Coordinates of C-alpha atoms in Angstrom, one line a residue:
M1 CA 156.7 143.5 60.8
E2 CA 156.2 139.7 61.0
V3 CA 157.0 139.6 64.6
V4 CA 154.5 142.5 65.4
D5 CA 151.7 140.7 63.4
G6 CA 152.4 137.6 65.3
A7 CA 152.3 139.5 68.6
M8 CA 149.0 141.1 67.5
Q9 CA 147.4 137.8 66.5
A10 CA 148.5 136.5 70.0
V11 CA 147.1 139.4 71.6
D12 CA 143.7 139.1 69.6
G13 CA 143.6 135.3 70.4
A14 CA 144.1 136.1 74.2
L15 CA 141.3 138.8 73.9
D16 CA 139.0 136.4 72.2
N17 CA 139.6 133.7 74.8
A18 CA 139.2 136.4 77.7
K19 CA 135.8 137.5 75.9
N20 CA 134.7 133.8 75.6
A21 CA 135.5 133.2 79.2
M22 CA 133.6 136.4 80.1
D23 CA 130.8 135.5 78.2
N24 CA 130.4 132.0 79.7
A25 CA 130.8 133.4 83.1
I26 CA 127.9 135.8 82.3
H27 CA 125.9 133.1 80.9
R28 CA 126.3 131.0 84.1
I29 CA 125.5 134.0 86.5
K30 CA 122.4 134.9 84.5
K31 CA 121.4 131.2 84.7
E32 CA 122.0 131.0 88.5
V33 CA 120.2 134.5 88.8
K34 CA 117.3 132.9 86.9
L35 CA 117.2 129.9 89.1
Q36 CA 117.2 131.9 92.3
K37 CA 114.4 134.1 90.9
Q38 CA 112.3 131.1 90.5
K39 CA 113.1 130.0 93.8
S40 CA 112.2 133.2 95.2
D41 CA 108.9 133.2 93.2
S42 CA 108.0 129.9 94.5
M43 CA 108.1 131.5 98.0
C44 CA 105.5 133.7 97.1
R45 CA 102.7 131.1 97.2
L46 CA 101.8 128.3 99.5
K47 CA 104.6 125.8 98.7
T48 CA 103.3 122.4 97.9
A49 CA 104.9 119.6 96.4
H50 CA 102.3 119.0 93.7
N51 CA 100.0 121.2 91.6
W52 CA 96.8 120.1 93.2
Q53 CA 94.6 122.6 91.2
E54 CA 95.9 120.9 88.0
E55 CA 95.1 117.5 89.7
K56 CA 91.6 118.6 90.3
E57 CA 90.9 119.7 86.9
R58 CA 92.7 116.8 85.2
V59 CA 90.7 115.1 82.4
E60 CA 89.1 111.6 83.3
D61 CA 90.0 108.4 81.5
P62 CA 89.0 108.6 77.8
D63 CA 87.4 105.3 78.1
A64 CA 85.3 106.5 81.0
P65 CA 81.9 106.9 78.9
S66 CA 82.4 103.5 77.5
Y67 CA 80.1 100.3 78.5
F68 CA 82.9 98.9 80.7
W69 CA 83.5 102.1 82.8
R70 CA 79.7 102.6 83.6
A71 CA 78.4 101.6 87.1
H72 CA 75.4 99.8 85.8
T73 CA 73.5 100.2 88.9
V74 CA 70.1 99.2 87.7
T75 CA 71.6 95.9 86.1
V76 CA 73.3 95.0 89.2
L77 CA 70.2 95.7 91.3
V78 CA 68.0 93.4 89.0
V79 CA 70.5 90.6 89.0
M80 CA 70.7 90.6 92.8
I81 CA 67.1 90.6 93.2
C82 CA 66.8 87.8 90.8
M83 CA 69.4 85.9 92.7
L84 CA 67.5 86.5 95.9
V85 CA 64.1 85.3 94.4
Y86 CA 65.7 82.1 93.0
T87 CA 67.1 81.3 96.5
A88 CA 63.7 82.1 98.2
L89 CA 61.2 80.7 96.0
I90 CA 62.9 78.2 93.6
E91 CA 65.8 76.6 95.1
T92 CA 65.2 73.3 97.1
P93 CA 65.9 74.0 100.9
V94 CA 68.6 72.0 102.6
E95 CA 68.2 70.8 106.1
D96 CA 71.8 71.8 107.5
S97 CA 72.1 74.6 109.7
T98 CA 75.9 74.9 108.9
Y99 CA 75.7 74.8 105.4
N100 CA 72.6 77.4 105.5
G101 CA 74.6 79.6 107.8
K102 CA 77.8 79.7 105.5
K103 CA 75.7 80.1 102.3
G104 CA 73.7 83.1 104.0
F105 CA 76.9 84.6 105.2
V106 CA 78.6 84.5 101.7
A107 CA 75.4 85.8 100.0
A108 CA 75.3 88.7 102.4
L109 CA 78.9 89.4 101.7
F110 CA 78.7 89.3 98.1
F111 CA 75.5 91.6 98.2
W112 CA 77.7 94.2 100.3
L113 CA 80.6 94.0 97.8
A114 CA 78.4 94.3 94.8
L115 CA 76.9 97.4 96.6
G116 CA 80.0 98.9 97.3
M117 CA 81.4 98.2 93.8
T118 CA 78.3 99.9 92.3
I119 CA 77.4 102.9 94.4
M120 CA 80.5 103.8 96.5
P121 CA 82.2 107.1 95.4
D122 CA 85.5 106.7 93.6
G123 CA 89.0 107.1 95.3
P124 CA 92.0 108.8 94.1
F125 CA 92.9 106.0 92.0
L126 CA 91.4 104.9 88.4
R127 CA 93.5 102.2 87.1
P128 CA 93.0 99.5 86.4
H129 CA 89.3 100.3 87.0
P130 CA 87.6 102.3 89.7
A131 CA 85.5 99.3 90.5
L132 CA 88.6 97.6 91.9
W133 CA 89.3 100.3 94.3
R134 CA 85.6 100.6 95.3
F135 CA 85.6 96.8 96.0
S136 CA 88.9 97.2 98.0
F137 CA 87.0 100.0 100.3
A138 CA 84.0 97.8 100.6
M139 CA 86.2 94.9 101.7
G140 CA 87.9 97.1 104.1
V141 CA 84.7 98.0 105.9
F142 CA 83.7 94.3 106.0
Y143 CA 87.0 93.4 107.4
E144 CA 86.6 96.1 110.1
L145 CA 83.0 95.0 111.1
L146 CA 84.5 91.2 111.2
L147 CA 87.3 92.5 113.5
I148 CA 84.8 94.3 115.7
Y149 CA 82.7 91.0 116.0
I150 CA 85.8 88.9 116.8
L151 CA 86.9 91.4 119.5
F152 CA 83.6 90.7 121.7
Q153 CA 84.4 87.0 121.5
T154 CA 86.5 84.9 123.7
P155 CA 89.8 83.5 122.4
G156 CA 88.5 80.0 122.2
D157 CA 85.2 81.2 120.4
A158 CA 87.1 83.5 117.9
R159 CA 89.2 80.5 117.1
K160 CA 86.1 78.4 116.5
L161 CA 84.8 80.9 114.1
L162 CA 87.7 80.3 111.9
K163 CA 86.8 76.7 111.4
Y164 CA 83.8 78.0 109.4
I165 CA 86.6 79.2 106.8
D166 CA 88.9 76.2 107.1
A167 CA 88.4 73.1 109.2
D168 CA 92.1 72.9 109.9
L169 CA 92.2 76.3 111.6
G170 CA 91.6 76.8 115.3
E171 CA 94.4 74.3 116.4
P172 CA 97.7 75.1 118.3
I173 CA 100.6 75.5 116.1
P174 CA 104.3 75.6 116.9
E175 CA 106.3 79.0 116.7
K176 CA 109.4 78.4 114.6
D177 CA 112.5 79.6 116.3
Y178 CA 115.0 81.2 113.6
G179 CA 117.8 81.6 116.1
G180 CA 119.8 78.9 117.8
N181 CA 123.1 78.0 116.0
C182 CA 124.0 81.1 114.3
K183 CA 127.2 80.0 112.6
L184 CA 127.4 81.0 109.0
Y185 CA 129.9 78.0 108.4
D186 CA 129.6 75.0 110.4
G187 CA 132.6 72.9 109.7
D188 CA 131.4 70.2 112.2
D189 CA 128.3 69.2 110.1
E190 CA 128.3 67.3 106.9
D191 CA 126.5 70.3 105.4
P192 CA 128.7 73.3 106.4
W193 CA 126.0 75.7 105.1
H194 CA 122.9 74.1 106.6
N195 CA 122.3 77.1 109.0
V196 CA 122.0 79.6 106.0
K197 CA 119.8 77.0 103.9
D198 CA 117.6 76.6 107.0
K199 CA 116.9 80.3 107.3
V200 CA 116.3 80.8 103.5
D201 CA 112.6 79.9 102.7
I202 CA 109.6 81.1 100.7
F203 CA 109.6 84.3 102.9
I204 CA 112.7 85.7 101.5
V205 CA 110.8 86.1 98.3
A206 CA 108.0 87.6 100.3
H207 CA 110.2 90.1 102.1
L208 CA 111.8 91.2 98.8
A209 CA 108.4 91.6 97.1
G210 CA 106.9 93.3 100.2
Y211 CA 109.5 95.9 100.5
W212 CA 109.2 96.5 96.5
C213 CA 105.4 97.2 97.1
K214 CA 106.3 99.3 100.2
T215 CA 108.6 101.6 98.2
L216 CA 106.0 101.9 95.4
I217 CA 103.1 102.9 97.9
F218 CA 105.3 105.3 100.0
R219 CA 107.1 106.5 96.8
D220 CA 110.0 107.3 98.9
W221 CA 113.1 105.1 99.6
W222 CA 113.8 107.0 102.9
L223 CA 110.7 106.0 104.8
S224 CA 111.0 102.3 103.5
T225 CA 114.7 102.1 104.9
V226 CA 113.5 103.7 108.1
I227 CA 110.6 101.2 108.6
S228 CA 113.0 98.3 107.6
I229 CA 115.6 99.1 110.2
M230 CA 113.0 99.8 112.9
F231 CA 111.2 96.7 112.4
E232 CA 114.4 94.6 112.8
F233 CA 114.9 96.5 116.4
M234 CA 111.1 95.5 117.0
E235 CA 112.1 91.9 116.5
Y236 CA 114.9 92.4 118.8
S237 CA 112.7 93.9 121.5
F238 CA 109.9 91.3 121.3
E239 CA 111.7 88.1 120.7
H240 CA 110.9 87.2 124.3
Q241 CA 107.4 87.1 123.5
L242 CA 107.2 85.3 120.1
P243 CA 110.0 82.8 119.0
N244 CA 109.4 83.6 115.6
F245 CA 111.2 87.1 116.3
S246 CA 114.3 85.3 117.3
E247 CA 117.0 85.4 114.6
C248 CA 120.6 85.4 114.0
W249 CA 122.5 88.7 113.8
W250 CA 123.2 87.9 110.1
D251 CA 119.7 87.0 109.4
H252 CA 118.6 90.3 110.8
W253 CA 120.8 92.5 109.1
I254 CA 122.3 90.6 105.9
L255 CA 119.4 88.5 104.9
D256 CA 116.6 90.9 105.8
V257 CA 117.7 94.4 106.0
I258 CA 120.4 94.4 103.2
I259 CA 119.5 91.5 100.6
C260 CA 115.6 91.3 101.0
N261 CA 114.4 94.7 102.3
G262 CA 117.2 96.6 100.4
G263 CA 116.9 94.7 97.2
G264 CA 113.2 95.3 97.3
T265 CA 113.7 98.9 98.0
I266 CA 116.3 99.3 95.0
L267 CA 113.7 97.6 92.7
G268 CA 111.2 100.2 94.0
I269 CA 113.6 103.0 93.3
Y270 CA 114.0 102.0 89.6
T271 CA 110.2 101.4 89.2
L272 CA 109.5 104.8 90.6
R273 CA 112.2 106.5 88.6
Y274 CA 110.5 104.8 85.6
L275 CA 107.0 105.9 86.6
S276 CA 108.1 109.5 87.2
M277 CA 109.8 109.9 83.7
K278 CA 107.0 108.3 81.8
T279 CA 104.7 110.3 79.7
Y280 CA 101.0 109.9 80.6
H281 CA 98.9 110.7 77.5
W282 CA 95.9 108.4 77.2
R283 CA 93.8 107.6 74.3
G284 CA 90.6 105.5 74.2
L285 CA 91.0 102.1 72.9
Y286 CA 88.9 102.6 70.0
E287 CA 90.6 105.5 68.8
I288 CA 93.9 103.6 68.1
P289 CA 94.0 102.3 64.6
T290 CA 96.4 99.5 64.9
Y291 CA 96.0 96.2 66.6
R292 CA 99.5 96.6 68.2
G293 CA 98.4 99.8 69.6
K294 CA 95.3 98.3 71.0
I295 CA 97.3 95.5 72.7
K296 CA 99.7 98.0 74.2
R297 CA 96.9 100.3 75.3
F298 CA 95.3 97.4 76.9
F299 CA 98.3 96.4 79.0
G300 CA 98.7 100.0 79.7
Q301 CA 95.4 100.0 81.6
F302 CA 97.2 98.2 84.4
S303 CA 99.7 101.1 84.8
P304 CA 98.9 104.4 86.7
H305 CA 96.7 106.9 84.9
G306 CA 98.9 109.7 86.2
W307 CA 101.8 110.1 88.6
I308 CA 102.3 112.3 91.8
E309 CA 105.7 112.3 93.3
F310 CA 105.3 112.0 97.3
T311 CA 107.6 114.8 98.5
W312 CA 107.0 114.2 102.3
N313 CA 109.5 116.8 103.6
P314 CA 109.4 115.7 107.4
L315 CA 111.5 118.6 108.5
S316 CA 109.5 121.3 106.7
S317 CA 107.1 121.9 109.7
F318 CA 106.2 120.4 113.2
E319 CA 102.8 119.4 111.9
R320 CA 104.3 117.4 109.1
W321 CA 107.2 116.0 111.2
I322 CA 104.6 114.7 113.9
A323 CA 102.5 113.4 110.9
I324 CA 105.5 111.2 109.4
V325 CA 106.4 109.9 112.9
C326 CA 102.9 108.7 113.6
L327 CA 102.9 107.2 109.9
I328 CA 106.1 105.3 110.6
I329 CA 104.5 104.1 114.1
G330 CA 101.2 103.0 112.5
F331 CA 103.1 101.0 109.9
L332 CA 105.2 99.4 112.4
I333 CA 102.1 98.3 114.4
T334 CA 100.6 97.1 111.3
E335 CA 103.7 94.7 110.7
L336 CA 103.4 93.5 114.4
N337 CA 99.7 92.9 114.0
T338 CA 100.5 90.4 111.3
F339 CA 102.6 88.2 113.6
Y340 CA 100.7 88.7 116.7
L341 CA 97.3 87.8 114.9
K342 CA 98.7 84.5 113.7
F343 CA 99.8 83.9 117.2
V344 CA 96.7 84.5 119.1
L345 CA 94.2 83.2 116.7
W346 CA 96.3 80.0 115.6
I347 CA 96.8 80.7 112.0
P348 CA 99.7 78.8 110.3
P349 CA 102.1 81.1 108.6
N350 CA 101.7 79.5 105.1
H351 CA 97.9 79.6 105.4
L352 CA 95.9 81.5 102.5
L353 CA 94.6 84.0 104.9
N354 CA 97.8 85.6 105.5
P355 CA 98.9 86.6 101.8
V356 CA 95.1 87.5 101.4
R357 CA 95.2 89.9 104.2
L358 CA 98.5 91.5 103.2
L359 CA 97.2 92.0 99.7
F360 CA 94.3 94.0 101.0
I361 CA 96.6 95.9 103.6
L362 CA 98.7 96.8 100.4
L363 CA 95.6 98.1 98.4
W364 CA 94.3 100.1 101.5
G365 CA 97.8 101.3 102.2
A366 CA 98.2 102.7 98.8
V367 CA 95.1 104.6 98.9
C368 CA 95.6 105.8 102.6
L369 CA 99.1 107.2 102.0
R370 CA 97.9 109.0 98.9
E371 CA 95.0 110.6 101.0
T372 CA 97.5 111.3 103.8
F373 CA 99.9 113.0 101.3
Q374 CA 97.1 115.2 100.0
L375 CA 96.3 116.0 103.6
L376 CA 99.6 117.3 104.4
D377 CA 100.4 118.9 101.0
D378 CA 97.1 120.2 99.6
P379 CA 96.1 123.4 101.3
E380 CA 92.6 123.1 100.3
C381 CA 92.3 119.5 101.8
D382 CA 91.1 119.7 105.5
R383 CA 89.8 116.4 106.3
L384 CA 90.9 112.7 106.7
G385 CA 90.1 110.4 103.4
R386 CA 87.7 107.5 103.8
Q387 CA 90.1 104.9 103.3
S388 CA 92.7 106.5 105.8
W389 CA 89.7 106.6 108.4
V390 CA 88.8 102.9 107.8
M391 CA 92.6 101.8 107.8
L392 CA 93.2 103.6 111.3
A393 CA 90.2 101.7 112.6
I394 CA 91.5 98.4 111.3
I395 CA 95.0 98.9 112.7
V396 CA 93.6 99.8 116.2
T397 CA 91.1 96.9 116.2
E398 CA 93.6 94.5 115.3
L399 CA 95.9 95.7 118.0
L400 CA 93.1 95.4 120.5
I401 CA 92.5 91.8 119.5
C402 CA 96.1 91.1 120.0
I403 CA 96.2 92.6 123.4
K404 CA 93.0 90.9 124.6
F405 CA 93.6 87.5 123.3
G406 CA 97.4 87.5 124.1
W407 CA 97.3 89.2 127.2
A408 CA 99.8 86.8 129.0
T409 CA 102.2 87.4 126.2
I410 CA 101.8 91.0 125.6
T411 CA 102.2 91.9 129.2
K412 CA 105.8 90.1 129.5
P413 CA 108.1 92.8 130.4
L414 CA 110.9 94.0 128.2
P415 CA 114.5 93.1 129.3
R416 CA 115.9 95.9 131.3
H417 CA 118.6 96.7 128.6
I418 CA 116.1 96.7 125.8
A419 CA 113.6 98.9 127.7
L420 CA 116.5 101.3 128.5
W421 CA 117.5 101.6 124.9
W422 CA 113.9 102.4 123.8
V423 CA 113.8 105.1 126.6
L424 CA 116.9 106.7 125.3
G425 CA 115.6 106.5 121.8
A426 CA 112.1 108.2 122.9
A427 CA 114.3 110.9 124.8
L428 CA 116.5 111.5 121.7
L429 CA 113.4 111.8 119.5
L430 CA 111.9 114.2 122.0
I431 CA 114.9 116.2 122.4
Y432 CA 115.5 116.6 118.8
T433 CA 111.8 117.6 118.1
V434 CA 112.0 120.4 120.9
V435 CA 115.5 121.7 119.5
K436 CA 114.4 121.5 115.9
F437 CA 110.9 123.0 116.0
Y438 CA 110.9 125.1 119.2
L439 CA 114.5 126.2 120.1
L440 CA 115.7 126.8 116.6
K441 CA 112.2 127.8 115.2
P442 CA 112.8 131.0 112.8
N443 CA 110.1 133.1 114.5
H444 CA 110.9 136.1 112.3
I445 CA 110.7 134.7 109.0
P446 CA 107.5 135.8 107.5
K447 CA 104.9 133.5 106.0
P448 CA 104.7 133.2 102.3
E449 CA 101.6 134.5 100.5
K450 CA 99.3 132.4 98.6
E451 CA 99.3 133.5 95.0
N452 CA 96.2 135.2 93.9
I453 CA 95.1 133.1 90.9
R454 CA 92.4 135.0 88.8
M455 CA 90.2 133.0 86.5
G456 CA 89.0 134.4 83.1
S457 CA 90.9 136.3 80.3
P458 CA 93.4 139.2 81.0
V459 CA 90.7 141.5 79.2
N460 CA 88.6 141.2 82.2
T461 CA 91.2 141.9 84.8
P462 CA 90.6 145.3 86.6
A463 CA 93.3 148.0 85.7
E464 CA 94.5 148.5 89.1
H465 CA 95.7 144.9 89.2
K466 CA 97.8 145.3 85.9
D467 CA 101.4 145.8 86.1
A468 CA 102.8 148.7 83.9
P469 CA 105.7 147.5 81.8
G470 CA 108.9 147.2 83.9
E471 CA 107.1 147.2 86.9
A472 CA 107.0 143.4 87.5
Q473 CA 110.4 143.2 88.7
N474 CA 110.0 146.2 90.9
S475 CA 107.0 144.6 92.6
L476 CA 109.1 142.0 94.1
N477 CA 110.4 144.7 96.5
M478 CA 107.1 145.9 97.7
P479 CA 106.7 145.6 101.5
G480 CA 103.4 143.9 101.5
L481 CA 104.7 140.8 99.7
Y482 CA 105.2 138.7 102.8
Q483 CA 102.3 139.8 104.7
D484 CA 100.4 137.4 107.1
Q485 CA 97.9 135.4 105.6
S486 CA 94.2 136.2 106.2
R487 CA 93.4 132.8 107.4
E488 CA 95.7 130.4 109.4
D489 CA 96.9 127.5 107.4
K490 CA 97.4 124.4 109.4
K491 CA 99.6 122.8 106.6
D492 CA 102.0 125.8 106.1
L493 CA 104.9 124.0 104.4

């Protein structure tokens, strides 16, 4: 009997184990079915990477009605008029045309920036204050007007204009060549590491910080890495035009790509991960009872008001693929403009104008990429943003200045082997585009329908639109689920 009882217990244990294994398997299957159903449901609407309807209905900053968040248009107007009255009627005139010209120019610029900060519409960003982004946009318009004026000058006159900013500008500057002796360890010299030390300067930190910021504004490490590698190829291609592009192989790929650009990209990835996981729930400063909470809220003002992950999906459609390629090309041209403008206008690399320009390029680029992503992802957005419009005009105008003032340098032909590599790359890109989006295009895959969102309570929903119990699942099999949309959507993602 004891043997029989032991056998029965063993059988019961085996059955229990089998039952538990079956329950776990069924649970996993149900979980997978639920996941697949969610994916299937997501195909029944226009796929977007962000809920733009929720974004449009978001609550503004709780501190918005406070004194520091108001535009104060009348106050600014009165102050500006008082300043003009003082200058015209009270201030003692100065008989110096150069001084008066500079003062009048600064006053006009101040008036324009104050006007922009006061009455221009808000952009997509709120923090730390909408006035900062209105100021940035106004400065972008002024910079474009200044570029247009410079474009109509001769190279000599354009360089003389810079003397109004700094008397040391407008003088020829030598181009530093980072190539030459490329030995990592030179045993024939007193300092065998002198080549490495010579290549390491303040621009190493600038590279790392720059790619940290680029990763933040792209919100995508892949795009930052592509731009990092592509720009090194651009430096290889144009080192016969600008000596500044001539670098050693380890300077290109170890110092620049791996250490500086890669390090900045990794820092950007961790920052993006923190910002994406952060909970964005804001209270007004005066609603927080403790001083510690108020201080924390004050510093929190310099963080984003909300967060949108940029899911670029370049291979999801032909339109988005072309947009991403154009975005990368535009960014590379902006990088090249930085070096060629210094060359044609004789601006030293360590001059204050260079980091100031890069700072505004960063601000304009952040807004521009946000507007571009919404244009690609939001089905209701059908126009280019204001900042994107101005940014494109700035890039093109800077490029035209570089071509006009540096024609003798720009027109130096590429070496034959480099030109062949670029032709090969362009041909491969074209072939891939044709194969991916034309030859392998799924012509018979129906377009997903946009979900019919009804506003109001369920009580007011017409009876014919209500599903009877048990019919919700069956409605997935209706033949009209994947009907063609009534209007053509250019951003069918």
